[in-house]
Coordinates of C-alpha atoms in Angstrom, one line a residue:
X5 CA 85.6 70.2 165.8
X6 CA 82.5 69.3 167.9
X7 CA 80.2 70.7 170.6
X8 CA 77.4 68.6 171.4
X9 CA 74.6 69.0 173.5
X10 CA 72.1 67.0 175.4
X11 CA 68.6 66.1 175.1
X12 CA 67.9 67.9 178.4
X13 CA 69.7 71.1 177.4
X14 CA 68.0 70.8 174.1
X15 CA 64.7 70.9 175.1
X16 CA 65.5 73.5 177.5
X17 CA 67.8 75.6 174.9
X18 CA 64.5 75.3 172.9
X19 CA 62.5 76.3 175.4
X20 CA 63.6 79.2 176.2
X21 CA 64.0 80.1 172.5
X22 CA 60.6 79.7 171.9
X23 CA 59.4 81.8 175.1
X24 CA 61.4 84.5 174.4
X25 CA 59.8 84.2 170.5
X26 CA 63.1 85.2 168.3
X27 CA 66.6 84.0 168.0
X28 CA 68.6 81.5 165.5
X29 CA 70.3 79.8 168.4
X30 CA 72.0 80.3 171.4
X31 CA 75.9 81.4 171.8
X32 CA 78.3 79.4 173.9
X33 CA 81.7 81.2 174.6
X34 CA 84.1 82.3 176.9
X35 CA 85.5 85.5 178.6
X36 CA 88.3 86.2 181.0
X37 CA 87.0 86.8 184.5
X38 CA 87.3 84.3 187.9
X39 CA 89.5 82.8 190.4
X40 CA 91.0 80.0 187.2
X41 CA 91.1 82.6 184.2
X42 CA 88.0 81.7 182.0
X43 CA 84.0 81.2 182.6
X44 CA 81.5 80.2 180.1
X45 CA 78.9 82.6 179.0
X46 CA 75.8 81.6 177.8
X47 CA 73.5 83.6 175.9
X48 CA 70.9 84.3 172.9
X49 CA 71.7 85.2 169.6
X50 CA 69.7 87.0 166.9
X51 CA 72.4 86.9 164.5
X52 CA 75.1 84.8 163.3
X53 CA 78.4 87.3 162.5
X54 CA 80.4 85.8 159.2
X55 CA 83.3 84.7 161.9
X56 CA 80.8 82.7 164.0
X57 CA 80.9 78.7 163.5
X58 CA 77.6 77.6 163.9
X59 CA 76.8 73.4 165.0
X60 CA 73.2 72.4 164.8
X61 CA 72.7 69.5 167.0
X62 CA 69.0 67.9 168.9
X63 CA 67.5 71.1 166.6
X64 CA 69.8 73.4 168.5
X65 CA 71.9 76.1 166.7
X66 CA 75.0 76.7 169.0
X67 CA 76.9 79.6 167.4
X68 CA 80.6 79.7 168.4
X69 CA 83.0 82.8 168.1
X70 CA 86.6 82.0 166.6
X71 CA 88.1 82.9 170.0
X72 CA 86.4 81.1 172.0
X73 CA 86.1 78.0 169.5
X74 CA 89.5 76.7 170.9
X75 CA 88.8 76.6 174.5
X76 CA 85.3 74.7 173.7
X77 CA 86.4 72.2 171.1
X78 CA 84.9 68.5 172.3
X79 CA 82.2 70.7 175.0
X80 CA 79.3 68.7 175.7
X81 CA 76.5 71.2 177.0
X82 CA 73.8 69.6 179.4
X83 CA 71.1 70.8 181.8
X84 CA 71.1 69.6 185.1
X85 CA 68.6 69.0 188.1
X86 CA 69.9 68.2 191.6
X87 CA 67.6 69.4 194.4
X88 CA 66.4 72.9 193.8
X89 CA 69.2 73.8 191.5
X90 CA 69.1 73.6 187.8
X91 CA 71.1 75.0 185.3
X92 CA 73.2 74.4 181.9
X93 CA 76.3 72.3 182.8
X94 CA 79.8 71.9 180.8
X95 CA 81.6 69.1 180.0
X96 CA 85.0 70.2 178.4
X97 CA 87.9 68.2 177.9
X98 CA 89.9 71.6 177.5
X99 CA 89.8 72.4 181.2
X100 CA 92.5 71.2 183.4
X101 CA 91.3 72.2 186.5
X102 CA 88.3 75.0 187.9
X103 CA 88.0 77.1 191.1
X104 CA 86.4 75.7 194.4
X105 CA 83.3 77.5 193.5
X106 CA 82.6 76.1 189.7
X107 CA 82.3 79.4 188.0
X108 CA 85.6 79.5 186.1
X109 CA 88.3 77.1 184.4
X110 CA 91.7 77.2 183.2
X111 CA 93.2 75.4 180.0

């Protein structure tokens, strides 16, 4: 079982950890919504349930729930810059395929 995450998203993950001034980590999981069936959601977490797994990687606590674990398993997190978009980006070897517009995935 593995997430990983970049050095970019690290330091950014961090970043924004720090600027907001609490949390353990931040939560990567899934929900049912979008044109494929699944989107990633992204958020902070203050604290870690006892069903959570939680992978510390770069100094970055990533707290999964059991549900989503399955659809994340091998998810490489990284922040991206193109232009004058940025944003958190997934790599998941789960998804077979995602909606024209990127914001959800199917397994």
């Amino acid at each position: 079982m593995a997430i990983t995450i970049t050095e970019a998203a690290a330091q950014r993950a961090r970043s924004f950890l720090e600027q907001r001034g609490k949390g353990v980590g931040i939560r990567l999981g899934v929900k049912t919504t979008g044109c494929s069936g699944l989107a990633y959601v992204m958020e902070f977490v203050d604290e870690v349930d006892d069903t959570d797994t939680v992978i510390e990687d770069k100094g970055v606590s990533i707290i999964i729930d059991g549900k989503s674990l399955v659809y994340l398993d091998g998810t490489e997190i990284d922040f991206v810059k193109e232009g004058l978009n940025e944003g958190f980006e997934f790599r998941n070897p789960n998804a077979k395929g995602e909606c024209g517009c990127g914001e959800s995935f199917n397994v």
